[in-house]
GROMACS .gro file of C-alpha atoms in nm:
model
  428
    1MET     CA    1  11.225  12.617  18.347
    2ASN     CA    2  11.626  12.577  18.377
    3ARG     CA    3  11.786  12.471  18.019
    4PHE     CA    4  12.104  12.320  18.194
    5THR     CA    5  11.931  12.052  18.439
    6ASP     CA    6  12.019  11.774  18.120
    7ARG     CA    7  12.383  11.895  18.153
    8ARG     CA    8  12.614  11.622  18.317
    9PHE     CA    9  13.003  11.761  18.365
   10LEU     CA   10  13.261  11.541  18.404
   11LEU     CA   11  13.605  11.676  18.567
   12LEU     CA   12  13.920  11.479  18.547
   13GLN     CA   13  14.258  11.663  18.714
   14GLY     CA   14  14.255  12.029  18.725
   15PRO     CA   15  14.569  12.280  18.775
   16HIS     CA   16  14.693  12.228  19.119
   17GLY     CA   17  14.467  12.422  19.403
   18PRO     CA   18  14.099  12.513  19.420
   19PHE     CA   19  13.995  12.653  19.098
   20PHE     CA   20  13.822  12.277  18.970
   21ASP     CA   21  13.634  12.268  19.290
   22ARG     CA   22  13.494  12.653  19.224
   23LEU     CA   23  13.425  12.561  18.887
   24GLY     CA   24  13.204  12.238  19.004
   25ARG     CA   25  13.058  12.485  19.212
   26MET     CA   26  12.911  12.774  18.958
   27LEU     CA   27  12.817  12.468  18.744
   28ARG     CA   28  12.648  12.359  19.015
   29ALA     CA   29  12.459  12.653  19.100
   30ALA     CA   30  12.382  12.663  18.674
   31GLY     CA   31  12.143  12.354  18.729
   32CYS     CA   32  12.346  12.094  18.595
   33ASP     CA   33  12.508  11.794  18.728
   34VAL     CA   34  12.836  11.778  18.819
   35TRP     CA   35  13.104  11.463  18.881
   36ARG     CA   36  13.490  11.484  18.975
   37VAL     CA   37  13.724  11.199  18.944
   38GLY     CA   38  13.999  11.212  19.151
   39PHE     CA   39  14.337  10.981  19.105
   40ASN     CA   40  14.494  11.109  19.451
   41GLN     CA   41  14.528  11.295  19.769
   42GLY     CA   42  14.574  11.582  19.597
   43ASP     CA   43  14.279  11.591  19.400
   44GLU     CA   44  14.051  11.480  19.680
   45ALA     CA   45  14.189  11.752  19.929
   46PHE     CA   46  14.082  12.024  19.692
   47TRP     CA   47  13.710  11.912  19.588
   48ARG     CA   48  13.478  11.987  19.882
   49ASP     CA   49  13.175  11.788  19.783
   50ARG     CA   50  13.170  11.438  19.906
   51ARG     CA   51  12.921  11.304  19.728
   52SER     CA   52  13.045  11.440  19.393
   53PHE     CA   53  13.346  11.293  19.435
   54ILE     CA   54  13.438  10.959  19.235
   55ARG     CA   55  13.795  10.811  19.398
   56TYR     CA   56  13.987  10.629  19.121
   57ALA     CA   57  14.224  10.391  19.261
   58GLY     CA   58  14.264  10.122  18.995
   59SER     CA   59  14.542  10.043  18.767
   60ALA     CA   60  14.642  10.250  18.434
   61ALA     CA   61  14.485  10.002  18.255
   62GLY     CA   62  14.214   9.968  18.389
   63TRP     CA   63  14.093  10.350  18.349
   64PRO     CA   64  13.940  10.338  17.953
   65ALA     CA   65  13.673  10.084  18.092
   66THR     CA   66  13.584  10.290  18.380
   67VAL     CA   67  13.589  10.634  18.206
   68SER     CA   68  13.358  10.461  17.942
   69SER     CA   69  13.137  10.252  18.201
   70LEU     CA   70  13.101  10.661  18.407
   71ILE     CA   71  13.025  10.794  18.150
   72ALA     CA   72  12.728  10.587  18.023
   73ASP     CA   73  12.623  10.567  18.366
   74LYS     CA   74  12.628  10.879  18.490
   75GLY     CA   75  12.467  11.078  18.147
   76ILE     CA   76  12.804  11.223  18.079
   77THR     CA   77  12.750  11.526  17.840
   78ASP     CA   78  13.037  11.692  17.919
   79LEU     CA   79  13.378  11.629  17.988
   80VAL     CA   80  13.628  11.900  18.146
   81LEU     CA   81  14.002  11.816  18.197
   82TYR     CA   82  14.309  12.054  18.255
   83GLY     CA   83  14.581  11.925  17.969
   84ASP     CA   84  14.522  11.668  17.682
   85THR     CA   85  14.824  11.510  17.677
   86ARG     CA   86  14.852  11.332  18.030
   87PRO     CA   87  14.765  10.943  17.973
   88ILE     CA   88  14.428  10.954  18.163
   89HIS     CA   89  14.323  11.255  17.976
   90ALA     CA   90  14.450  11.123  17.615
   91ASP     CA   91  14.209  10.780  17.735
   92ALA     CA   92  13.899  10.988  17.872
   93ILE     CA   93  13.877  11.219  17.517
   94LEU     CA   94  13.891  10.893  17.328
   95ALA     CA   95  13.570  10.711  17.534
   96ALA     CA   96  13.425  11.105  17.481
   97ARG     CA   97  13.520  11.130  17.143
   98ALA     CA   98  13.324  10.825  17.087
   99ALA     CA   99  13.005  10.872  17.349
  100GLY     CA  100  12.970  11.223  17.124
  101LEU     CA  101  13.058  11.433  17.409
  102ARG     CA  102  13.123  11.800  17.439
  103ILE     CA  103  13.539  11.824  17.604
  104HIS     CA  104  13.588  12.149  17.748
  105GLY     CA  105  14.050  12.216  17.806
  106PHE     CA  106  14.183  12.395  17.997
  107GLU     CA  107  14.534  12.558  17.987
  108GLU     CA  108  14.742  12.798  18.099
  109GLY     CA  109  14.682  13.149  17.912
  110TYR     CA  110  14.875  13.127  17.504
  111ILE     CA  111  14.879  13.542  17.600
  112ARG     CA  112  15.033  13.566  17.965
  113PRO     CA  113  14.983  13.654  18.259
  114TYR     CA  114  14.619  13.752  18.304
  115TRP     CA  115  14.447  13.587  18.040
  116VAL     CA  116  14.383  13.138  18.058
  117THR     CA  117  14.312  12.902  17.773
  118TYR     CA  118  13.955  12.782  17.719
  119GLU     CA  119  13.900  12.564  17.385
  120ARG     CA  120  13.701  12.263  17.290
  121GLY     CA  121  13.841  11.910  17.139
  122GLY     CA  122  14.211  11.986  17.237
  123ALA     CA  123  14.474  12.267  17.330
  124ASN     CA  124  14.828  12.321  17.222
  125GLY     CA  125  14.937  12.115  16.914
  126HIS     CA  126  14.624  11.968  16.937
  127SER     CA  127  14.396  12.291  16.877
  128ARG     CA  128  14.166  12.402  16.627
  129LEU     CA  129  14.414  12.714  16.587
  130MET     CA  130  14.639  12.498  16.419
  131GLU     CA  131  14.460  12.455  16.056
  132MET     CA  132  14.296  12.798  16.138
  133SER     CA  133  14.528  13.090  15.911
  134VAL     CA  134  14.523  13.443  15.989
  135ALA     CA  135  14.294  13.525  15.692
  136GLU     CA  136  13.991  13.280  15.870
  137MET     CA  137  14.115  13.508  16.163
  138ARG     CA  138  14.085  13.810  15.953
  139THR     CA  139  13.743  13.781  15.868
  140ALA     CA  140  13.573  13.659  16.159
  141LEU     CA  141  13.708  13.958  16.290
  142ALA     CA  142  13.594  14.212  16.086
  143GLN     CA  143  13.203  14.076  16.298
  144SER     CA  144  13.410  14.258  16.599
  145GLU     CA  145  13.541  14.615  16.700
  146ILE     CA  146  13.660  14.564  17.049
  147GLU     CA  147  14.049  14.686  17.062
  148TRP     CA  148  14.215  14.484  17.385
  149PRO     CA  149  14.528  14.601  17.615
  150ASP     CA  150  14.897  14.475  17.634
  151ALA     CA  151  14.893  14.210  17.907
  152PRO     CA  152  15.145  14.293  18.161
  153PRO     CA  153  15.493  14.184  18.161
  154ARG     CA  154  15.478  13.970  18.462
  155TRP     CA  155  15.275  13.730  18.574
  156GLY     CA  156  15.022  13.764  18.889
  157ASP     CA  157  14.991  13.460  19.078
  158MET     CA  158  15.349  13.262  19.122
  159ARG     CA  159  15.369  13.288  19.451
  160GLN     CA  160  15.035  13.152  19.446
  161HIS     CA  161  15.100  12.881  19.188
  162MET     CA  162  15.444  12.741  19.345
  163PHE     CA  163  15.252  12.688  19.691
  164TYR     CA  164  14.920  12.505  19.526
  165GLY     CA  165  15.245  12.300  19.395
  166ALA     CA  166  15.396  12.195  19.676
  167LEU     CA  167  15.111  12.161  19.894
  168TYR     CA  168  14.948  11.944  19.647
  169HIS     CA  169  15.249  11.684  19.597
  170PHE     CA  170  15.280  11.686  20.005
  171PHE     CA  171  14.885  11.567  19.965
  172VAL     CA  172  15.059  11.263  19.771
  173LEU     CA  173  15.345  11.228  19.948
  174ALA     CA  174  15.206  11.189  20.298
  175LEU     CA  175  14.850  11.043  20.306
  176ASN     CA  176  14.770  10.861  19.940
  177ARG     CA  177  14.760  10.516  20.100
  178ARG     CA  178  14.424  10.501  19.897
  179TYR     CA  179  14.587  10.534  19.567
  180ARG     CA  180  14.854  10.301  19.584
  181ASN     CA  181  14.812  10.273  19.193
  182PHE     CA  182  14.908  10.627  19.127
  183ALA     CA  183  15.144  10.664  18.877
  184PRO     CA  184  15.275  11.058  18.815
  185HIS     CA  185  15.265  11.125  18.430
  186ARG     CA  186  15.614  11.350  18.429
  187GLY     CA  187  15.817  11.066  18.468
  188VAL     CA  188  15.950  11.091  18.887
  189THR     CA  189  15.840  11.019  19.162
  190VAL     CA  190  15.574  11.187  19.380
  191LEU     CA  191  15.901  11.215  19.635
  192GLN     CA  192  16.095  11.385  19.412
  193GLU     CA  193  15.831  11.614  19.265
  194PHE     CA  194  15.767  11.745  19.658
  195ARG     CA  195  16.133  11.817  19.696
  196LEU     CA  196  16.157  11.993  19.361
  197TYR     CA  197  15.854  12.202  19.443
  198LEU     CA  198  16.023  12.247  19.827
  199ARG     CA  199  16.362  12.306  19.722
  200ARG     CA  200  16.235  12.598  19.436
  201LEU     CA  201  16.030  12.761  19.714
  202LEU     CA  202  16.364  12.764  19.945
  203MET     CA  203  16.604  12.830  19.730
  204LEU     CA  204  16.397  13.131  19.606
  205PRO     CA  205  16.569  13.423  19.730
  206ALA     CA  206  16.892  13.289  19.648
  207HIS     CA  207  16.790  13.274  19.289
  208ILE     CA  208  16.654  13.629  19.249
  209LEU     CA  209  16.998  13.807  19.373
  210GLU     CA  210  17.150  13.526  19.091
  211ARG     CA  211  16.936  13.686  18.809
  212ARG     CA  212  16.931  14.046  18.904
  213LEU     CA  213  17.361  13.998  18.882
  214ALA     CA  214  17.284  13.790  18.587
  215THR     CA  215  17.084  14.035  18.403
  216GLY     CA  216  17.301  14.363  18.510
  217ARG     CA  217  17.575  14.220  18.371
  218ILE     CA  218  17.396  14.174  18.085
  219LYS     CA  219  17.215  14.527  18.071
  220ARG     CA  220  17.562  14.687  18.142
  221GLY     CA  221  17.714  14.498  17.827
  222GLY     CA  222  17.608  14.691  17.564
  223PHE     CA  223  17.688  14.444  17.344
  224PRO     CA  224  17.377  14.297  17.101
  225TYR     CA  225  17.194  13.972  17.207
  226HIS     CA  226  16.994  13.704  17.096
  227LEU     CA  227  16.728  13.555  17.373
  228VAL     CA  228  16.672  13.185  17.375
  229LEU     CA  229  16.320  13.133  17.585
  230MET     CA  230  16.313  12.783  17.741
  231GLN     CA  231  16.047  12.575  17.865
  232LEU     CA  232  16.028  12.316  18.113
  233GLU     CA  233  16.169  11.982  17.989
  234HIS     CA  234  15.863  11.793  18.111
  235ASP     CA  235  15.584  12.016  17.951
  236ALA     CA  236  15.330  11.871  17.743
  237SER     CA  237  15.437  12.101  17.454
  238PHE     CA  238  15.754  12.013  17.452
  239ARG     CA  239  15.716  11.680  17.534
  240MET     CA  240  15.449  11.613  17.274
  241HIS     CA  241  15.448  11.872  17.026
  242SER     CA  242  15.848  11.926  16.931
  243GLU     CA  243  16.104  11.646  16.798
  244PHE     CA  244  16.324  11.718  17.108
  245THR     CA  245  16.354  11.460  17.320
  246SER     CA  246  16.559  11.674  17.572
  247GLN     CA  247  16.661  12.010  17.670
  248THR     CA  248  17.029  11.925  17.659
  249GLN     CA  249  16.935  11.855  17.234
  250PHE     CA  250  16.734  12.150  17.184
  251ILE     CA  251  17.010  12.365  17.372
  252GLU     CA  252  17.345  12.262  17.186
  253GLU     CA  253  17.149  12.315  16.861
  254VAL     CA  254  17.069  12.626  16.957
  255ILE     CA  255  17.409  12.763  17.033
  256ALA     CA  256  17.565  12.538  16.692
  257GLY     CA  257  17.366  12.787  16.538
  258PHE     CA  258  17.494  13.055  16.711
  259ALA     CA  259  17.858  12.942  16.698
  260GLU     CA  260  17.845  12.922  16.268
  261GLY     CA  261  17.553  13.189  16.232
  262ALA     CA  262  17.611  13.524  16.477
  263PRO     CA  263  17.864  13.806  16.424
  264ARG     CA  264  18.101  13.746  16.602
  265HIS     CA  265  18.051  14.055  16.846
  266HIS     CA  266  17.672  13.924  16.924
  267HIS     CA  267  17.569  13.736  17.270
  268LEU     CA  268  17.321  13.443  17.326
  269VAL     CA  269  17.103  13.513  17.705
  270PHE     CA  270  16.901  13.143  17.717
  271LYS     CA  271  16.669  13.310  17.983
  272ALA     CA  272  16.554  13.006  18.160
  273HIS     CA  273  16.129  12.902  18.250
  274PRO     CA  274  15.989  13.054  18.567
  275LEU     CA  275  15.948  12.731  18.733
  276GLU     CA  276  16.274  12.597  18.639
  277ASP     CA  277  16.366  12.301  18.943
  278GLY     CA  278  16.677  12.196  18.847
  279ARG     CA  279  16.520  11.806  18.745
  280ALA     CA  280  16.682  11.903  18.365
  281PRO     CA  281  17.064  11.967  18.366
  282VAL     CA  282  17.023  12.326  18.179
  283THR     CA  283  17.290  12.443  18.305
  284ALA     CA  284  17.560  12.213  18.251
  285ALA     CA  285  17.441  12.156  17.926
  286ILE     CA  286  17.493  12.514  17.811
  287LYS     CA  287  17.830  12.495  17.987
  288ARG     CA  288  17.941  12.190  17.774
  289ALA     CA  289  17.803  12.359  17.452
  290THR     CA  290  17.965  12.700  17.485
  291GLU     CA  291  18.313  12.528  17.600
  292ARG     CA  292  18.273  12.297  17.257
  293TRP     CA  293  18.211  12.593  17.080
  294GLY     CA  294  18.451  12.835  17.184
  295LEU     CA  295  18.224  13.083  17.295
  296LYS     CA  296  18.295  13.164  17.679
  297GLY     CA  297  18.173  13.514  17.773
  298ARG     CA  298  17.947  13.514  17.464
  299ILE     CA  299  17.655  13.286  17.627
  300HIS     CA  300  17.446  13.385  17.894
  301PHE     CA  301  17.179  13.207  18.180
  302VAL     CA  302  16.902  13.439  18.346
  303ARG     CA  303  16.720  13.234  18.593
  304GLY     CA  304  16.349  13.277  18.555
  305GLY     CA  305  16.217  13.608  18.604
  306LYS     CA  306  16.064  13.887  18.416
  307LEU     CA  307  16.072  13.850  18.066
  308ALA     CA  308  15.992  14.238  17.938
  309GLY     CA  309  16.353  14.392  18.055
  310LEU     CA  310  16.534  14.145  17.853
  311LEU     CA  311  16.292  14.103  17.572
  312ALA     CA  312  16.343  14.481  17.540
  313GLN     CA  313  16.642  14.536  17.410
  314ALA     CA  314  16.692  14.190  17.273
  315ARG     CA  315  16.800  14.148  16.865
  316SER     CA  316  16.599  13.829  16.820
  317ALA     CA  317  16.441  13.487  17.005
  318VAL     CA  318  16.474  13.182  16.971
  319THR     CA  319  16.243  12.870  17.175
  320VAL     CA  320  16.086  12.521  17.064
  321ASN     CA  321  15.697  12.686  17.158
  322SER     CA  322  15.721  12.835  17.422
  323THR     CA  323  15.354  13.096  17.508
  324ALA     CA  324  15.633  13.396  17.621
  325ALA     CA  325  15.659  13.428  17.233
  326GLN     CA  326  15.361  13.585  17.195
  327GLN     CA  327  15.511  13.890  17.398
  328VAL     CA  328  15.847  13.844  17.122
  329LEU     CA  329  15.634  13.884  16.804
  330TRP     CA  330  15.391  14.216  17.036
  331ARG     CA  331  15.687  14.350  17.035
  332GLY     CA  332  15.762  14.292  16.632
  333LEU     CA  333  16.068  14.133  16.726
  334PRO     CA  334  16.195  13.826  16.454
  335LEU     CA  335  16.123  13.493  16.632
  336LYS     CA  336  16.233  13.185  16.577
  337ALA     CA  337  15.999  12.859  16.630
  338PHE     CA  338  16.120  12.500  16.607
  339GLY     CA  339  15.798  12.312  16.791
  340ARG     CA  340  15.428  12.258  16.671
  341ALA     CA  341  15.263  12.606  16.856
  342VAL     CA  342  14.945  12.783  16.796
  343PHE     CA  343  15.139  13.120  16.738
  344ALA     CA  344  15.344  12.895  16.432
  345LYS     CA  345  15.199  13.103  16.161
  346PRO     CA  346  15.390  13.178  15.835
  347GLU     CA  347  15.323  13.559  15.845
  348PHE     CA  348  15.487  13.641  16.152
  349VAL     CA  349  15.758  13.287  16.245
  350SER     CA  350  16.080  13.261  16.088
  351THR     CA  351  16.095  12.965  15.839
  352GLN     CA  352  16.540  13.034  15.791
  353PRO     CA  353  16.776  12.789  15.884
  354LEU     CA  354  16.911  12.871  16.255
  355ARG     CA  355  17.228  12.966  16.089
  356GLU     CA  356  17.096  13.221  15.896
  357PHE     CA  357  16.841  13.374  16.118
  358PHE     CA  358  17.113  13.458  16.379
  359ALA     CA  359  17.266  13.637  16.109
  360GLU     CA  360  16.983  13.861  15.953
  361PRO     CA  361  16.704  13.710  16.108
  362ALA     CA  362  16.382  13.805  15.909
  363ARG     CA  363  16.113  14.033  16.103
  364PRO     CA  364  15.747  13.919  16.135
  365ASP     CA  365  15.437  14.087  15.967
  366THR     CA  366  15.359  14.274  16.267
  367ARG     CA  367  15.036  14.383  16.129
  368ALA     CA  368  14.942  14.003  16.093
  369TYR     CA  369  15.049  13.860  16.437
  370ARG     CA  370  14.795  14.203  16.607
  371ASP     CA  371  14.454  14.079  16.381
  372TYR     CA  372  14.573  13.704  16.568
  373ARG     CA  373  14.633  13.807  16.912
  374HIS     CA  374  14.314  13.957  16.878
  375PHE     CA  375  14.141  13.691  16.710
  376LEU     CA  376  14.280  13.515  17.072
  377LEU     CA  377  14.106  13.757  17.288
  378GLU     CA  378  13.809  13.733  17.138
  379THR     CA  379  13.767  13.337  17.158
  380SER     CA  380  13.983  13.117  17.346
  381GLN     CA  381  14.162  13.348  17.567
  382VAL     CA  382  13.957  13.426  17.922
  383PRO     CA  383  14.064  13.721  18.174
  384GLY     CA  384  14.187  13.572  18.498
  385GLY     CA  385  14.390  13.281  18.656
  386PHE     CA  386  14.392  12.945  18.860
  387TYR     CA  387  14.584  13.038  19.144
  388SER     CA  388  14.560  13.358  19.299
  389ALA     CA  389  14.166  13.396  19.469
  390ARG     CA  390  14.133  13.716  19.242
  391GLY     CA  391  14.222  13.540  18.935
  392ARG     CA  392  13.976  13.257  18.954
  393ARG     CA  393  13.678  13.503  19.043
  394THR     CA  394  13.752  13.682  18.766
  395LEU     CA  395  13.775  13.374  18.546
  396LEU     CA  396  13.462  13.204  18.702
  397ARG     CA  397  13.236  13.526  18.599
  398GLN     CA  398  13.332  13.488  18.192
  399VAL     CA  399  13.403  13.087  18.151
  400VAL     CA  400  13.139  12.940  18.278
  401ASP     CA  401  12.896  13.113  18.037
  402MET     CA  402  13.158  13.001  17.727
  403MET     CA  403  13.114  12.614  17.893
  404LEU     CA  404  12.739  12.597  17.868
  405SER     CA  405  12.717  12.758  17.517
  406ASP     CA  406  12.611  12.574  17.284
  407VAL     CA  407  12.903  12.641  17.022
  408ASP     CA  408  13.273  12.698  17.097
  409PRO     CA  409  13.459  13.032  17.166
  410TYR     CA  410  13.588  13.010  16.777
  411GLU     CA  411  13.252  12.905  16.606
  412ALA     CA  412  13.096  13.209  16.797
  413LEU     CA  413  13.314  13.426  16.649
  414ILE     CA  414  13.325  13.344  16.309
  415ALA     CA  415  12.926  13.306  16.359
  416GLY     CA  416  12.904  13.616  16.475
  417LYS     CA  417  12.728  13.557  16.792
  418ALA     CA  418  13.014  13.571  17.062
  419ALA     CA  419  12.945  13.726  17.377
  420PRO     CA  420  13.065  14.091  17.521
  421ARG     CA  421  13.408  13.974  17.655
  422GLN     CA  422  13.511  14.098  18.038
  423GLN     CA  423  13.760  14.413  18.042
  424LEU     CA  424  14.108  14.326  18.189
  425HIS     CA  425  14.155  14.546  18.436
  426VAL     CA  426  13.928  14.354  18.691
  427VAL     CA  427  14.169  14.128  18.751
  428LYS     CA  428  14.475  14.400  18.839
   0.00000   0.00000   0.00000
């Protein structure tokens, strides 16, 4: 008898592309019932099984009652979603908790590039990691002896990520007539979102040239520099798990702290997120603050690209709560973080005021960070990716069994029941 026939999964919105479709197929192969709710034509286009697709074309106000009814009518036992802060997902999580469901959350990897995040209940600022101390992690790790390699300094499926983002928004823009009530969760229209994705694809060659020139100037400059890890202004971590309302506000605070505290021969380098698309006035804000504080020639902007080369010679790094901070800590560099983040542990993230940090940044406890990183790689960080075919294959080989387990990844390790983890080299 198949012990998973009583599991009934309801999938909501997933990463752009076919990952949720492949995940649903694997869950059905395990013997589970699987349903998918679509909120626009982009969701529908990437889901092949028409019989299990539920089109929601109603209003945002009607969604909470609808999802509660779906859970009851279908006998749902498990809710699956990508990101837990967008309104339709937040409403569904409330209904799922009221009904006693398991909640499976996917996110981009806390440790990138070749891992994704799988947790139960919540992610980022809602993750169980927020309440766990390094001491508790070390106790759990006493039952594990596996050593893990470092992540390669590149994100292997960026082009696929951009392609599926543009294709998804094309479906929503051109073929969304059956979903007239759909409203994006990021504060821009579907047309604007599509244009931003398309513009980024078309401008890629020019941006690569601009990035190489800027990086070359920094490397040849011979000056000490501090690195600012930028995020997308519309990213859920930035919006929901920090005190900043805009990138402009963050930029102004960082440049002011640098001007007041950094030695006069030091420079400041702003490193843009790889998917920065120009919707936030990042370069204009940097220019204004640079002029206001009289820092011309000491402030630099690098548009996307690999992080490792810049980190190799940086003195320290500052961020809101970017997961790129994990690469900073892995190298033992001082880090200042402003937002709520799973890595913001007092053992390895500076608590200094910003001007003091730029003057003399405190180094992290690298032993504590490596134990923390090891804990993540034994629990919520799963090898693979959402966007490339080989990344999806690698991810699905392991994550479905984790979803079908009676305990979440953290409890499994704490209880000494964690399954062997898949080696990283299979995704290369």
